[in-house]
Amino acid sequence: MAGPESTAEMHGIFNTTAAEYDQGGVEFFGPIGRNLVEFAAIGRGDRVLDVGCGRGAALLPAAAATGPEGEVIGIDIAENMVSYAERDAREHGFTHVTTQVANGQSPGFPPGHFDVVIGSFSIFIWTYGPADLEPYSRLLRPGGRFAVSAPSFILKPGEKWGFLPEPVHDLLFPHLVDPKDPDGYDCPYSNVRNNWLASQKLAASTLRQAGFTDITVWEEDRQLVLDSGMQWVRWTQTHGMRRLWQMLGEQEREELANEVADRLDTTMRKPDGTLTVPHPVVYASGHAPAQ
């Protein structure tokens, strides 16, 4: 799992982006959160833990699915994220939802407490293999369900990561996989070549080694609809990819942003003026062993 330094960096990135996270008019995390809740088969009365809940993209749909008979807890390392999630849960009238600041790597709940543990675009950040996933199995009752969503780490021919738009892959990929500080946080993007989500087969094998059964791995090509290339750039600066931009000096950051935006505008714009950028997403689930 990620160490203390990376935990501090994750906190800083997501605490800083909380006000803008998923708020720029780009439909991405919300639909994925709803899909994850459906994929995890969350139902009435379930006790659910949302690990790395952010502003509630999966937390709120989970609360709607469980109904007031259920219990939904959202945890996040960033207190600003938790504050927004708590506010939105109250605005929706979800009195059965609680949120708290906590490190998703060690949630600290009693064994067997939950029917479902989910992580929407979160758990992949600090997990690298079976040992990192085992703690979530222990939180589940026998036969309970674990489900995550994440960017697909399947590499296309030429070592091209499908989560990056093809026209700007050569501009951004080196910054993601070759950290400027060799002693810095080994973020999940720098692990893209051997991530546990690098194939459906590897994802299933990793979950199986972590003790899960009845494993399902599903992928979708989520289409991001944008007004401009610069909107895509700004979107990447409001979530985990913000780290890429923070690593650059001001002038290099501005030049790279302009080049990325220009390439997207000139190569991916449709006749109606919009840009549609594919972002492959993977969903993976398994059950805790039945006793």
Steps between C-alpha positions, in 0.01 A plus 500: 500500500597863469719638775470805726640739243253393233215520751591862569518572129164336431349708780644820355387432144144402583451755773607771257280378216188439713322824406543430126483121504226377266356852478619623160204391288675179385295185564743235614523399866126522563398244235785271605389520863145405404627214284715373787204493740302298247800276426543433873131402525443727799146452626254601770632474850864438407782627716744670263848649535614739225880523516637826361150640460607839364202729461261206488485378138430146625406583858174672413379234251589236760287683757208511257540126432509393865214722610466618860508139616866484402822651632744682269836627621731710283864551588763715333845621590415857395288690750374740233365209296329362809345839574341521154380138514344557842325816381359334189381195692306729736354697209371172355345410834719193547498474878644148481827631351802592711837627381836525666860589428697176490782333310350251255808279532399413857129576546487384863153340511412172672547181295189381322308824553404573139293334231676698227830689474546721195762741367425715198821625336674485836631165622713448188713798609669318787460129419766303313418137565303240700641600840366854454150371425471244779400756769178575313403134501528495880254789529230297325255253644530147352391526137512881508589690183803708408490717187723768353516722195824634355658623180584203280874439502499285188774620269435523129765415237803722532460523881216748461277538802139519385398738777699776328361643174697362207605841353665612827633169628860579412476834681360371829599136544866570588396740776271236649734202496838669553475708820736797508588419860631140509442487876145631475166328527463202267156611385282241322568655161874435536402137557294489182716235332440237769189620686274227640226637273717466188273225363175332589689177563750667735226686688308177554813316609594774748154501658507121521839505675359758742238245602200612296272261312237535223711763328372720219702749296324728254624784282326789329617777271360807671468795264591839639312777317679834506472848356872538434842350547572747777194376688659154499826648632316679778308185582825306548612770743199438727566134588792264555675597176557840659828355624630494143451876468634577848830334413565755224633853520255780420627564147526130411153441642348779292675392180399136547138593577475711186657231281269230639193720453599591146556140394166391641320787329656432162480120496194397702238767444175374345293684237262624772794669671530267797788278600431141600794340675489129594616403847496123565381406848524164676267361768614206710311315774523194718334339801650436841520126569178348629524317830 
